[in-house]
CSV table of C-alpha atoms in Angstrom, one decimal:
chain,number,residue,atom,x,y,z
A,1,VAL,CA,-26.7,52.8,9.4
A,2,SER,CA,-30.2,53.8,10.2
A,3,ASP,CA,-29.4,57.4,9.5
A,4,LEU,CA,-27.9,56.6,6.2
A,5,CYS,CA,-31.1,54.5,5.3
A,6,SER,CA,-33.3,57.4,6.3
A,7,PHE,CA,-31.1,59.7,4.3
A,8,ALA,CA,-31.4,57.5,1.2
A,9,SER,CA,-35.2,57.5,1.5
A,10,ALA,CA,-35.3,61.2,1.8
A,11,ILE,CA,-33.1,61.6,-1.4
A,12,SER,CA,-35.3,59.2,-3.3
A,13,ALA,CA,-38.5,61.3,-2.3
A,14,LEU,CA,-36.7,64.5,-3.1
A,15,ARG,CA,-35.6,63.5,-6.4
A,16,SER,CA,-39.2,62.4,-7.3
A,17,SER,CA,-40.5,65.8,-6.2
A,18,LEU,CA,-37.9,67.6,-8.5
A,19,LEU,CA,-39.3,65.9,-11.5
A,20,ILE,CA,-42.4,68.4,-11.4
A,21,ALA,CA,-40.2,71.5,-10.6
A,22,ALA,CA,-38.9,73.9,-13.1
A,23,PRO,CA,-35.8,72.7,-15.1
A,24,SER,CA,-33.5,75.5,-13.7
A,25,ASP,CA,-34.5,74.7,-10.3
A,26,ILE,CA,-33.9,71.0,-10.8
A,27,CYS,CA,-30.5,71.7,-12.0
A,28,GLU,CA,-29.5,73.9,-9.3
A,29,VAL,CA,-31.0,71.8,-6.4
A,30,TYR,CA,-29.6,68.5,-7.8
A,31,LYS,CA,-26.2,69.9,-8.3
A,32,HIS,CA,-26.1,71.1,-4.8
A,33,LEU,CA,-27.4,67.6,-3.5
A,34,GLU,CA,-24.8,65.7,-5.8
A,35,ASP,CA,-21.9,67.7,-4.5
A,36,LYS,CA,-23.1,67.1,-0.8
A,37,ILE,CA,-23.3,63.4,-1.4
A,38,VAL,CA,-19.9,63.2,-2.9
A,39,ASN,CA,-18.3,65.4,-0.3
A,40,ASP,CA,-19.8,63.6,2.7
A,41,THR,CA,-18.9,60.3,1.2
A,42,VAL,CA,-15.2,61.5,0.9
A,43,SER,CA,-15.2,62.9,4.5
A,44,PHE,CA,-16.8,59.9,6.1
A,45,TYR,CA,-14.5,57.2,4.6
A,46,THR,CA,-11.4,59.3,5.0
A,47,LYS,CA,-12.1,59.6,8.7
A,48,GLU,CA,-13.1,55.9,8.9
A,49,ALA,CA,-9.8,54.7,7.3
A,50,HIS,CA,-7.7,56.9,9.3
A,51,SER,CA,-9.3,55.7,12.6
A,52,LEU,CA,-9.0,52.0,11.7
A,53,LEU,CA,-5.4,52.3,10.7
A,54,PHE,CA,-4.7,54.4,13.9
A,55,PHE,CA,-6.4,51.9,16.2
A,56,SER,CA,-4.8,48.8,14.6
A,57,SER,CA,-1.4,50.3,14.3
A,58,SER,CA,-1.4,51.0,18.2
A,59,CYS,CA,-1.1,47.3,18.5
A,60,ASN,CA,2.3,47.5,16.7
A,61,ASN,CA,1.0,45.3,13.8
A,62,MET,CA,0.7,47.3,10.6
A,63,ALA,CA,0.4,44.3,8.5
A,64,MET,CA,-2.7,43.3,10.3
A,65,ALA,CA,-3.9,47.0,10.3
A,66,VAL,CA,-3.8,47.0,6.5
A,67,SER,CA,-5.4,43.6,6.4
A,68,HIS,CA,-8.3,44.8,8.4
A,69,LEU,CA,-8.5,48.1,6.2
A,70,MET,CA,-8.6,46.0,3.0
A,71,GLU,CA,-11.5,43.9,4.5
A,72,ARG,CA,-13.4,47.0,5.4
A,73,ILE,CA,-12.8,48.7,2.1
A,74,GLU,CA,-14.3,45.6,0.2
A,75,GLN,CA,-17.2,45.7,2.6
A,76,ARG,CA,-17.9,49.3,2.1
A,77,PHE,CA,-17.7,49.1,-1.7
A,78,SER,CA,-20.4,46.4,-1.6
A,79,GLU,CA,-22.6,48.5,0.9
A,80,GLU,CA,-22.3,51.6,-1.2
A,81,GLU,CA,-23.4,49.8,-4.3
A,82,GLU,CA,-26.6,48.7,-2.5
A,83,ARG,CA,-27.1,52.1,-1.1
A,84,LEU,CA,-26.8,53.8,-4.6
A,85,LYS,CA,-29.4,51.5,-6.0
A,86,ARG,CA,-31.8,52.4,-3.1
A,87,MET,CA,-31.2,56.2,-3.6
A,88,ASN,CA,-32.2,55.9,-7.3
A,89,LEU,CA,-29.7,58.6,-8.2
A,90,LEU,CA,-28.7,59.7,-11.7
A,91,GLN,CA,-25.9,57.7,-13.5
A,92,LYS,CA,-23.7,60.6,-13.3
A,93,THR,CA,-24.0,61.0,-9.6
A,94,CYS,CA,-23.4,57.3,-9.1
A,95,ALA,CA,-20.3,57.4,-11.1
A,96,ASP,CA,-19.1,60.4,-9.1
A,97,VAL,CA,-19.6,58.5,-5.8
A,98,ARG,CA,-17.8,55.5,-7.2
A,99,SER,CA,-14.9,57.6,-8.3
A,100,ALA,CA,-14.8,59.3,-5.0
A,101,LEU,CA,-14.8,56.0,-3.2
A,102,GLN,CA,-11.9,54.8,-5.4
A,103,ARG,CA,-9.9,57.8,-4.5
A,104,VAL,CA,-10.4,57.7,-0.8
A,105,LEU,CA,-10.5,53.9,-0.2
A,106,VAL,CA,-8.0,52.5,-2.8
A,107,THR,CA,-5.8,55.1,-4.3
A,108,ALA,CA,-5.0,56.6,-0.9
A,109,HIS,CA,-4.0,53.3,0.4
A,110,VAL,CA,-2.3,51.7,-2.6
A,111,ALA,CA,1.1,52.4,-1.0
A,112,ASN,CA,0.2,50.7,2.3
A,113,MET,CA,-1.1,47.6,0.4
A,114,GLN,CA,2.1,47.4,-1.7
A,115,GLU,CA,4.3,47.8,1.4
A,116,PHE,CA,2.9,44.6,3.0
A,117,PHE,CA,2.5,42.5,-0.2
A,118,VAL,CA,5.7,40.6,0.3
A,119,HIS,CA,4.8,40.2,4.1
A,120,TYR,CA,1.6,38.3,2.9
A,121,LEU,CA,3.6,36.3,0.6
A,122,ARG,CA,6.0,35.2,3.2
A,123,HIS,CA,3.2,34.2,5.7
A,124,ASP,CA,1.1,32.6,2.8
A,125,ALA,CA,-1.7,35.0,3.8
A,126,ARG,CA,-3.9,34.1,0.8
A,127,VAL,CA,-6.9,35.9,1.9
A,128,ASP,CA,-5.0,39.1,2.0
A,129,LEU,CA,-3.2,38.6,-1.2
A,130,GLY,CA,-6.5,37.8,-3.0
A,131,ARG,CA,-8.2,41.0,-1.5
A,132,LEU,CA,-5.4,43.3,-2.4
A,133,HIS,CA,-5.4,42.1,-6.0
A,134,ARG,CA,-9.1,42.4,-6.4
A,135,LEU,CA,-9.1,45.9,-4.8
A,136,ILE,CA,-6.6,47.2,-7.2
A,137,MET,CA,-7.9,45.4,-10.3
A,138,ALA,CA,-11.6,46.3,-9.7
A,139,HIS,CA,-11.3,49.8,-8.4
A,140,LEU,CA,-8.5,51.7,-10.2
A,141,PRO,CA,-8.6,53.2,-13.6
A,142,ALA,CA,-6.3,51.7,-16.4
A,143,GLN,CA,-3.2,53.7,-15.9
A,144,PRO,CA,-3.1,53.8,-12.1
A,145,LYS,CA,-3.9,50.0,-12.2
A,146,ARG,CA,-0.9,49.2,-14.4
A,147,ALA,CA,1.3,51.5,-12.2
A,148,ALA,CA,0.1,49.7,-9.0
A,149,MET,CA,0.6,46.2,-10.3
A,150,LEU,CA,3.9,46.6,-12.0
A,151,PRO,CA,5.9,46.7,-8.7
A,152,LEU,CA,3.9,43.8,-7.3
A,153,ARG,CA,4.6,41.7,-10.2
A,154,ASP,CA,8.4,42.5,-10.0
A,155,CYS,CA,8.4,41.8,-6.3
A,156,PHE,CA,6.5,38.4,-6.9
A,157,GLU,CA,9.1,37.4,-9.5
A,158,LYS,CA,12.0,38.3,-7.1
A,159,TYR,CA,10.5,36.6,-4.1
A,160,SER,CA,9.6,33.4,-5.9
A,161,ARG,CA,13.0,33.1,-7.5
A,162,ALA,CA,14.6,33.8,-4.2
A,163,CYS,CA,12.6,31.0,-2.7
A,164,MET,CA,13.6,28.6,-5.5
A,165,GLN,CA,17.3,29.6,-5.0
A,166,GLU,CA,17.0,29.0,-1.4
A,167,VAL,CA,15.5,25.4,-1.7
A,168,LEU,CA,18.1,24.7,-4.3
A,169,SER,CA,20.9,25.9,-1.9
A,170,ILE,CA,19.6,23.7,0.9
A,171,ALA,CA,19.4,20.8,-1.4
A,172,ARG,CA,22.8,21.2,-2.6
A,173,SER,CA,24.2,21.5,0.9
A,174,SER,CA,22.3,18.4,1.9
A,175,SER,CA,23.8,16.6,-1.2
A,176,PHE,CA,27.2,17.9,-0.5
A,177,LYS,CA,27.1,16.6,3.1
A,178,GLN,CA,25.9,13.2,2.0
A,179,GLN,CA,28.7,13.0,-0.5
A,180,GLN,CA,31.2,14.1,2.1
A,181,GLN,CA,30.0,11.4,4.6
A,182,GLN,CA,30.2,8.8,1.8
A,183,GLN,CA,33.9,9.7,1.0
A,184,SER,CA,34.8,9.9,4.6
A,185,SER,CA,33.5,6.3,5.2
A,186,SER,CA,35.2,4.9,2.1
A,187,SER,CA,38.6,6.7,2.7
A,188,THR,CA,41.4,5.2,4.6
A,189,GLY,CA,43.5,8.3,5.1
A,190,GLY,CA,42.3,11.3,7.0
A,191,GLU,CA,44.6,13.7,5.2
A,192,GLU,CA,43.6,12.3,1.8
A,193,THR,CA,39.9,12.9,2.8
A,194,LYS,CA,40.5,16.5,3.4
A,195,VAL,CA,42.0,17.1,0.0
A,196,ASN,CA,39.2,15.2,-1.7
A,197,SER,CA,36.6,17.2,0.1
A,198,ALA,CA,38.2,20.4,-1.0
A,199,GLU,CA,38.2,19.4,-4.4
A,200,TYR,CA,34.7,18.3,-4.4
A,201,VAL,CA,33.7,21.6,-3.0
A,202,ASP,CA,35.3,23.4,-6.0
A,203,ASP,CA,34.0,21.0,-8.6
A,204,ALA,CA,30.5,19.8,-7.4
A,205,ALA,CA,29.2,22.1,-4.8
A,206,HIS,CA,26.5,23.5,-7.0
A,207,MET,CA,25.5,20.1,-8.7
A,208,LEU,CA,22.5,18.1,-7.8
A,209,THR,CA,20.9,14.9,-9.3
A,210,PRO,CA,18.3,15.7,-11.8
A,211,GLU,CA,15.6,14.1,-9.7
A,212,VAL,CA,16.4,16.2,-6.7
A,213,PHE,CA,16.8,19.3,-8.8
A,214,ILE,CA,13.5,19.0,-10.4
A,215,SER,CA,11.7,18.0,-7.2
A,216,ALA,CA,13.0,21.0,-5.4
A,217,LEU,CA,12.0,23.5,-8.1
A,218,LEU,CA,8.6,22.0,-8.7
A,219,THR,CA,7.7,22.1,-5.0
A,220,GLU,CA,8.2,25.8,-5.0
A,221,TYR,CA,6.7,26.4,-8.6
A,222,ARG,CA,3.6,24.6,-7.6
A,223,ARG,CA,3.3,26.7,-4.4
A,224,PHE,CA,3.4,29.9,-6.3
A,225,ASN,CA,1.3,28.8,-9.1
A,226,SER,CA,-1.4,27.9,-6.6
A,227,ILE,CA,-1.2,31.4,-5.2
A,228,ILE,CA,-1.7,32.9,-8.6
A,229,SER,CA,-4.7,30.6,-9.1
A,230,GLN,CA,-6.3,31.2,-5.9
A,231,CYS,CA,-5.4,34.7,-5.1
A,232,PHE,CA,-4.8,36.5,-8.4
A,233,GLY,CA,-7.6,34.8,-10.5
A,234,GLY,CA,-5.0,33.2,-12.8
A,235,ASP,CA,-3.7,36.6,-13.7
A,236,ALA,CA,-1.4,35.8,-16.8
A,237,THR,CA,1.0,38.6,-16.0
A,238,PHE,CA,1.8,36.9,-12.7
A,239,SER,CA,2.3,33.5,-14.5
A,240,GLU,CA,4.8,35.2,-16.7
A,241,ALA,CA,6.6,36.6,-13.8
A,242,LEU,CA,6.8,33.0,-12.3
A,243,ASP,CA,8.1,31.7,-15.5
A,244,LYS,CA,10.9,34.3,-15.4
A,245,ALA,CA,11.6,33.4,-11.9
A,246,ILE,CA,12.1,29.6,-12.5
A,247,ARG,CA,14.2,30.4,-15.6
A,248,GLY,CA,16.4,32.7,-13.4
A,249,ALA,CA,16.8,30.0,-10.7
A,250,VAL,CA,17.6,27.3,-13.1
A,251,GLY,CA,20.1,29.5,-15.0
A,252,SER,CA,21.7,30.7,-11.6
A,253,LYS,CA,25.3,29.4,-11.3
A,254,THR,CA,25.6,30.8,-7.8
A,255,THR,CA,23.4,31.9,-5.0
A,256,PRO,CA,24.7,35.0,-3.2
A,257,ILE,CA,22.9,35.8,0.0
A,258,SER,CA,21.8,39.2,-1.4
A,259,VAL,CA,19.7,37.4,-4.1
A,260,LEU,CA,19.1,34.2,-2.1
A,261,ASP,CA,17.6,35.5,1.0
A,262,PRO,CA,13.8,36.0,0.5
A,263,SER,CA,13.7,38.3,3.5
A,264,THR,CA,15.6,40.9,1.5
A,265,VAL,CA,13.0,41.2,-1.2
A,266,THR,CA,10.8,44.4,-1.1
A,267,VAL,CA,8.2,46.2,-3.3
A,268,SER,CA,10.2,48.8,-5.2
A,269,GLY,CA,8.7,52.2,-4.9
A,270,ALA,CA,6.3,51.2,-2.1
């Protein structure tokens, strides 16, 4: 860090001295200086990210490794902004450095972030979810940003719908058992009870009282809506995905395990 600060001071002094040099000399020297700053930035952060991932993955926890990487990336962006101010560089050079940082720190690791998005959802890792969303939204150009966010929104919709279907399935099962117990206690014939239970499974296994149905759905809806507010800055596109999820859960007549089980949800293309 001290070396980088000294380098920043030297750059600022060099830039000042170039102001009294010949225009052609200024262009030549500054272009060389600009290229070196950008290339060194790329080299340094490429190595740092690789080392951090390698060290963390050796603990056999890649989700934690990516979490640590995102934390370091956010920290480095903040540090580099302060460093660029101290170095008093031209706007073009600052833009080139920022672009290099975006490529080496975010673009190069978007796939890793996407891969563990659903893991952070499952474990309610809101700090990681928020950091992931901020990095993509703040540090990617428009088109790559849309491309990176689309599979995350799709995954969010599928996962939240799966969770809603799961709680409804649990509520249905509980309701059915209660009804079955009531039938058993009121029935006088064991054989008759079996027939009635079978008929009940066919006709009402997927039905719930309105109160239980709404309560089960609202619990999950509020949980995911709070994630959107706290982690995604109220991102309207994720709100739309959640609305689709609840409509899908309400309209679902059956809950096959391939759709129901949240552990089967992944980010497409990650």
